[in-house]
Amino acid sequence: MNDTQRRYDIVVWGATGVAGRLVAEYLTDRYSPAELSLALGGRSRERLDTVESELVGQSDDWSELPAVIADATEPETLRAMTRQTRVICTTVGPYTTYGTPLVEACLDTETDYCDLTGEVNWIRESIDRFHERAVERDTRIVHSCGFDSVPADIGTLLVQSFATEEFDAPCETVRIYLESSSGGVSGGTLASFGELFAAVSNDPVARRTLENPYSLAPPGERTGIDPGAQSRPRRDALRSSWTSPSPMAPVNERIVRRSNALLEYPWGREFRCTERIPTGRGLGGGVRATAIAGGLRLFTAAMSVDSIRDGLRRFAFPDPGSGPSDAQLANGHFTVRLLGRGLSTDGPFTVEAEFGADRDPGYGATARMLGEAGICLLRGEIDSPLAGGVLTPASGIGLPLAERLRSIGFTATVGRSTA
Ligand SMILES: NC(=O)c1ccc[n+]([C@@H]2O[C@H](COP(=O)([O-])OP(=O)(O)OC[C@H]3O[C@@H](n4cnc5c(N)ncnc54)[C@H](OP(=O)(O)O)[C@@H]3O)[C@@H](O)[C@H]2O)c1
């Protein structure tokens, strides 16, 4: 389809939800109507009108934000939406429940797409069903453009690009440390966790996807030497610190491995990556690592039992549509540190990158990551040999996303490490 026939640059689909509203708010705050033709997408005109009047009310530039009505259960409405826009940023989740028809509509209409999914089972389904078609149609379907998995994936790309340029060799290992973070969680995110655990309980493919560290690699390439996510507290020699497992490791590590595979292994077939939470030195560090690892094991065990999971969803988790408090949004922050180890002709070297923002990671910062991923797709600010496919942030957009995030105040630095 000719791009000039499309009325909008970006539609934020899910604009009535917690994350989608923040994405729309960010884009209207950062860009003017002269720079960006933006529309709000959702299933309810009334709720979209409410969001429109709130956003227009707080903006000097925007006097209107058109509404596009599209329901995940009505594929024709999705095609009508994707036909009208150059890029879709979608926050309609759980993606396991609502995501597939939109990817199909984007492929039918050759519309570039980015989302916030961390549901590994669904990413695997999307790869297996749609990658080849997305390649044929030169359409970018870029998953996981939020806190899952931009800091890990683009951070690893920063490390590896620096290593290759400075030392003429990639790092054999990259460790991703979730060093600090403060923020909240929404009902929509917990509902998505619920869908992931339900899929793993009931679907053998979803179970195998979480067991195999290479499950998001292309078919035929789903084996390798990397043992995958850490499951117990461990001392980490690179940081001289105790570390615990990270709850985001199952998605972030697989996304990074997929990036390496899609880019045709510039970091080598024996490349290893792990994501961890550093908890400090000595006895205190060990105790904290044990407590986090134990908490995660307990949460996983509870969510794996159908009746407990249903009970938590009904009586303990906030409802979809409710999000973090204003104070959590205002005071949030995160820092992800990455250390890469490699071997050049001059001997071993270490590269260090830092990725962070003074925003709560899952919402304020995530809204900016997804919004800027959409802008990169729209403007063709892409450094990747791949013109289409079911992609990751690093393989679908690449370093221009780091540049854009830096320009709006994120930390995205890389250099030689003294560690
Ligand atoms: N990767 C990350 O770092 C990250 C961070 C934050 C969120 N997320 C993910 O983003 C997703 C959204 O989270 P959230 O907190 O924004 O959830 P939410 O507040 O529940 O919002 C969900 C959105 O989906 C819409 N929706 C539901 N059913 C629909 C249908 N049949 N057709 C069209 N739209 C429909 C809702 O519309 P109505 O208002 O009409 O109900 C709402 O706009 C979740 O999957 C979450 O896990 C990821």
PDB file of N, CA and C and ligand atoms in Angstrom, residues 13-20 43-44 47 70-73 91-95 98 116 119 146-148 186 188-189 192 320-321 362-363 366, ligand 1:
ATOM      1  N   TRP A  13      -2.738   2.040  19.819  1.00  0.00           N
ATOM      2  CA  TRP A  13      -3.918   1.192  20.062  1.00  0.00           C
ATOM      3  C   TRP A  13      -3.839   0.676  21.500  1.00  0.00           C
ATOM      4  N   GLY A  14      -4.905   0.956  22.256  1.00  0.00           N
ATOM      5  CA  GLY A  14      -4.885   0.646  23.692  1.00  0.00           C
ATOM      6  C   GLY A  14      -4.754   1.927  24.500  1.00  0.00           C
ATOM      7  N   ALA A  15      -5.077   3.064  23.842  1.00  0.00           N
ATOM      8  CA  ALA A  15      -4.856   4.378  24.474  1.00  0.00           C
ATOM      9  C   ALA A  15      -5.719   4.600  25.705  1.00  0.00           C
ATOM     10  N   THR A  16      -6.743   3.772  25.906  1.00  0.00           N
ATOM     11  CA  THR A  16      -7.573   3.930  27.115  1.00  0.00           C
ATOM     12  C   THR A  16      -6.997   3.160  28.301  1.00  0.00           C
ATOM     13  N   GLY A  17      -5.962   2.373  28.087  1.00  0.00           N
ATOM     14  CA  GLY A  17      -5.358   1.611  29.188  1.00  0.00           C
ATOM     15  C   GLY A  17      -4.245   2.403  29.843  1.00  0.00           C
ATOM     16  N   VAL A  18      -3.626   1.807  30.871  1.00  0.00           N
ATOM     17  CA  VAL A  18      -2.605   2.510  31.657  1.00  0.00           C
ATOM     18  C   VAL A  18      -1.387   2.843  30.778  1.00  0.00           C
ATOM     19  N   ALA A  19      -0.818   1.838  30.143  1.00  0.00           N
ATOM     20  CA  ALA A  19       0.413   2.074  29.368  1.00  0.00           C
ATOM     21  C   ALA A  19       0.111   2.891  28.108  1.00  0.00           C
ATOM     22  N   GLY A  20      -0.981   2.563  27.417  1.00  0.00           N
ATOM     23  CA  GLY A  20      -1.298   3.253  26.158  1.00  0.00           C
ATOM     24  C   GLY A  20      -1.562   4.733  26.365  1.00  0.00           C
ATOM     25  N   ARG A  43     -11.354   0.277  21.683  1.00  0.00           N
ATOM     26  CA  ARG A  43     -12.630  -0.359  21.286  1.00  0.00           C
ATOM     27  C   ARG A  43     -13.831   0.482  21.682  1.00  0.00           C
ATOM     28  N   SER A  44     -13.634   1.511  22.523  1.00  0.00           N
ATOM     29  CA  SER A  44     -14.764   2.288  23.020  1.00  0.00           C
ATOM     30  C   SER A  44     -14.593   3.772  22.692  1.00  0.00           C
ATOM     31  N   ARG A  47     -14.678   6.015  25.856  1.00  0.00           N
ATOM     32  CA  ARG A  47     -13.439   6.058  26.657  1.00  0.00           C
ATOM     33  C   ARG A  47     -12.321   6.790  25.907  1.00  0.00           C
ATOM     34  N   ALA A  70     -11.315   0.075  17.022  1.00  0.00           N
ATOM     35  CA  ALA A  70     -10.946  -1.269  16.540  1.00  0.00           C
ATOM     36  C   ALA A  70     -10.946  -2.221  17.730  1.00  0.00           C
ATOM     37  N   ASP A  71     -11.607  -3.348  17.539  1.00  0.00           N
ATOM     38  CA  ASP A  71     -11.752  -4.332  18.618  1.00  0.00           C
ATOM     39  C   ASP A  71     -10.980  -5.591  18.235  1.00  0.00           C
ATOM     40  N   ALA A  72     -10.224  -6.108  19.185  1.00  0.00           N
ATOM     41  CA  ALA A  72      -9.403  -7.301  18.922  1.00  0.00           C
ATOM     42  C   ALA A  72     -10.245  -8.484  18.455  1.00  0.00           C
ATOM     43  N   THR A  73     -11.515  -8.509  18.810  1.00  0.00           N
ATOM     44  CA  THR A  73     -12.360  -9.646  18.437  1.00  0.00           C
ATOM     45  C   THR A  73     -13.017  -9.435  17.068  1.00  0.00           C
ATOM     46  N   THR A  91      -0.602  -1.427  22.920  1.00  0.00           N
ATOM     47  CA  THR A  91      -0.507  -1.799  24.337  1.00  0.00           C
ATOM     48  C   THR A  91      -1.731  -2.610  24.734  1.00  0.00           C
ATOM     49  N   VAL A  92      -2.427  -3.179  23.756  1.00  0.00           N
ATOM     50  CA  VAL A  92      -3.604  -3.994  24.078  1.00  0.00           C
ATOM     51  C   VAL A  92      -3.121  -5.382  24.497  1.00  0.00           C
ATOM     52  N   GLY A  93      -3.196  -5.635  25.796  1.00  0.00           N
ATOM     53  CA  GLY A  93      -2.743  -6.918  26.324  1.00  0.00           C
ATOM     54  C   GLY A  93      -3.768  -7.463  27.295  1.00  0.00           C
ATOM     55  N   PRO A  94      -3.622  -8.702  27.789  1.00  0.00           N
ATOM     56  CA  PRO A  94      -2.554  -9.644  27.480  1.00  0.00           C
ATOM     57  C   PRO A  94      -2.471  -9.954  25.977  1.00  0.00           C
ATOM     58  N   TYR A  95      -1.243  -9.984  25.479  1.00  0.00           N
ATOM     59  CA  TYR A  95      -1.043 -10.218  24.052  1.00  0.00           C
ATOM     60  C   TYR A  95      -1.416 -11.654  23.680  1.00  0.00           C
ATOM     61  N   TYR A  98      -5.114 -11.083  23.076  1.00  0.00           N
ATOM     62  CA  TYR A  98      -5.584 -10.102  22.092  1.00  0.00           C
ATOM     63  C   TYR A  98      -4.611  -9.808  20.964  1.00  0.00           C
ATOM     64  N   LEU A 116       4.591  -4.036  23.562  1.00  0.00           N
ATOM     65  CA  LEU A 116       5.201  -4.100  24.897  1.00  0.00           C
ATOM     66  C   LEU A 116       5.198  -5.513  25.454  1.00  0.00           C
ATOM     67  N   GLU A 119       5.403 -11.649  26.963  1.00  0.00           N
ATOM     68  CA  GLU A 119       4.830 -13.011  27.035  1.00  0.00           C
ATOM     69  C   GLU A 119       5.575 -13.906  26.037  1.00  0.00           C
ATOM     70  N   GLY A 146       9.433  -2.281  25.467  1.00  0.00           N
ATOM     71  CA  GLY A 146       9.342  -1.567  26.740  1.00  0.00           C
ATOM     72  C   GLY A 146      10.499  -1.951  27.647  1.00  0.00           C
ATOM     73  N   PHE A 147      10.256  -1.888  28.946  1.00  0.00           N
ATOM     74  CA  PHE A 147      11.294  -2.295  29.914  1.00  0.00           C
ATOM     75  C   PHE A 147      11.705  -3.743  29.630  1.00  0.00           C
ATOM     76  N   ASP A 148      10.718  -4.591  29.293  1.00  0.00           N
ATOM     77  CA  ASP A 148      11.020  -5.836  28.561  1.00  0.00           C
ATOM     78  C   ASP A 148      11.055  -5.419  27.097  1.00  0.00           C
ATOM     79  N   SER A 186       0.911  -2.600  36.956  1.00  0.00           N
ATOM     80  CA  SER A 186      -0.505  -2.368  36.640  1.00  0.00           C
ATOM     81  C   SER A 186      -1.276  -3.684  36.641  1.00  0.00           C
ATOM     82  N   GLY A 188      -3.018  -4.644  34.203  1.00  0.00           N
ATOM     83  CA  GLY A 188      -2.815  -5.230  32.876  1.00  0.00           C
ATOM     84  C   GLY A 188      -1.571  -6.098  32.833  1.00  0.00           C
ATOM     85  N   THR A 189      -0.495  -5.667  33.507  1.00  0.00           N
ATOM     86  CA  THR A 189       0.738  -6.459  33.516  1.00  0.00           C
ATOM     87  C   THR A 189       0.522  -7.756  34.292  1.00  0.00           C
ATOM     88  N   SER A 192      -1.327 -10.154  32.288  1.00  0.00           N
ATOM     89  CA  SER A 192      -0.469 -10.777  31.272  1.00  0.00           C
ATOM     90  C   SER A 192       0.399 -11.874  31.877  1.00  0.00           C
ATOM     91  N   PRO A 320      -7.376  -5.070  35.546  1.00  0.00           N
ATOM     92  CA  PRO A 320      -6.826  -4.398  34.369  1.00  0.00           C
ATOM     93  C   PRO A 320      -7.412  -2.993  34.266  1.00  0.00           C
ATOM     94  N   GLY A 321      -6.606  -2.041  33.877  1.00  0.00           N
ATOM     95  CA  GLY A 321      -7.056  -0.637  33.794  1.00  0.00           C
ATOM     96  C   GLY A 321      -6.557   0.181  34.970  1.00  0.00           C
ATOM     97  N   GLY A 362       8.417   0.516  34.279  1.00  0.00           N
ATOM     98  CA  GLY A 362       7.357  -0.184  33.551  1.00  0.00           C
ATOM     99  C   GLY A 362       6.362   0.738  32.872  1.00  0.00           C
ATOM    100  N   TYR A 363       6.327   2.036  33.235  1.00  0.00           N
ATOM    101  CA  TYR A 363       5.268   2.907  32.691  1.00  0.00           C
ATOM    102  C   TYR A 363       5.831   4.194  32.116  1.00  0.00           C
ATOM    103  N   THR A 366       8.782   3.117  30.028  1.00  0.00           N
ATOM    104  CA  THR A 366       8.295   2.224  28.970  1.00  0.00           C
ATOM    105  C   THR A 366       7.511   3.002  27.914  1.00  0.00           C
TER     106      THR A 366
HETATM  107  N1  LIG B   1       7.192  -4.646  28.625  1.00  0.00           N
HETATM  108  C1  LIG B   1       6.930  -3.801  29.568  1.00  0.00           C
HETATM  109  O1  LIG B   1       7.830  -3.291  30.140  1.00  0.00           O
HETATM  110  C2  LIG B   1       5.496  -3.468  29.898  1.00  0.00           C
HETATM  111  C3  LIG B   1       5.196  -2.390  30.715  1.00  0.00           C
HETATM  112  C4  LIG B   1       3.857  -2.072  30.949  1.00  0.00           C
HETATM  113  C5  LIG B   1       2.860  -2.846  30.370  1.00  0.00           C
HETATM  114  N2  LIG B   1       3.195  -3.907  29.608  1.00  0.00           N
HETATM  115  C6  LIG B   1       2.171  -4.738  28.962  1.00  0.00           C
HETATM  116  O2  LIG B   1       1.295  -3.896  28.230  1.00  0.00           O
HETATM  117  C7  LIG B   1      -0.007  -4.442  28.236  1.00  0.00           C
HETATM  118  C8  LIG B   1      -0.998  -3.363  28.685  1.00  0.00           C
HETATM  119  O3  LIG B   1      -0.796  -3.049  30.034  1.00  0.00           O
HETATM  120  P1  LIG B   1      -1.752  -1.981  30.735  1.00  0.00           P
HETATM  121  O4  LIG B   1      -1.332  -1.892  32.132  1.00  0.00           O
HETATM  122  O5  LIG B   1      -1.823  -0.764  29.902  1.00  0.00           O
HETATM  123  O6  LIG B   1      -3.159  -2.756  30.637  1.00  0.00           O
HETATM  124  P2  LIG B   1      -4.610  -2.152  30.731  1.00  0.00           P
HETATM  125  O7  LIG B   1      -4.596  -0.885  31.511  1.00  0.00           O
HETATM  126  O8  LIG B   1      -5.494  -3.260  31.164  1.00  0.00           O
HETATM  127  O9  LIG B   1      -4.966  -1.749  29.211  1.00  0.00           O
HETATM  128  C9  LIG B   1      -5.353  -2.705  28.255  1.00  0.00           C
HETATM  129  C10 LIG B   1      -5.883  -2.005  27.021  1.00  0.00           C
HETATM  130  O10 LIG B   1      -6.356  -3.023  26.130  1.00  0.00           O
HETATM  131  C11 LIG B   1      -7.654  -2.641  25.685  1.00  0.00           C
HETATM  132  N3  LIG B   1      -8.457  -3.783  25.285  1.00  0.00           N
HETATM  133  C12 LIG B   1      -8.833  -4.837  26.057  1.00  0.00           C
HETATM  134  N4  LIG B   1      -9.602  -5.674  25.316  1.00  0.00           N
HETATM  135  C13 LIG B   1      -9.659  -5.153  24.070  1.00  0.00           C
HETATM  136  C14 LIG B   1     -10.295  -5.557  22.867  1.00  0.00           C
HETATM  137  N5  LIG B   1     -11.039  -6.680  22.782  1.00  0.00           N
HETATM  138  N6  LIG B   1     -10.156  -4.786  21.773  1.00  0.00           N
HETATM  139  C15 LIG B   1      -9.427  -3.631  21.831  1.00  0.00           C
HETATM  140  N7  LIG B   1      -8.827  -3.190  22.952  1.00  0.00           N
HETATM  141  C16 LIG B   1      -8.951  -3.943  24.057  1.00  0.00           C
HETATM  142  C17 LIG B   1      -8.260  -1.902  26.861  1.00  0.00           C
HETATM  143  O11 LIG B   1      -9.375  -1.146  26.388  1.00  0.00           O
HETATM  144  P3  LIG B   1     -10.603  -0.728  27.361  1.00  0.00           P
HETATM  145  O12 LIG B   1     -10.152   0.508  28.073  1.00  0.00           O
HETATM  146  O13 LIG B   1     -11.697  -0.474  26.390  1.00  0.00           O
HETATM  147  O14 LIG B   1     -10.863  -1.873  28.294  1.00  0.00           O
HETATM  148  C18 LIG B   1      -7.068  -1.060  27.297  1.00  0.00           C
HETATM  149  O15 LIG B   1      -6.949   0.072  26.466  1.00  0.00           O
HETATM  150  C19 LIG B   1       0.049  -5.673  29.147  1.00  0.00           C
HETATM  151  O16 LIG B   1       0.183  -6.827  28.359  1.00  0.00           O
HETATM  152  C20 LIG B   1       1.298  -5.451  29.973  1.00  0.00           C
HETATM  153  O17 LIG B   1       1.897  -6.659  30.396  1.00  0.00           O
HETATM  154  C21 LIG B   1       4.488  -4.227  29.368  1.00  0.00           C
END
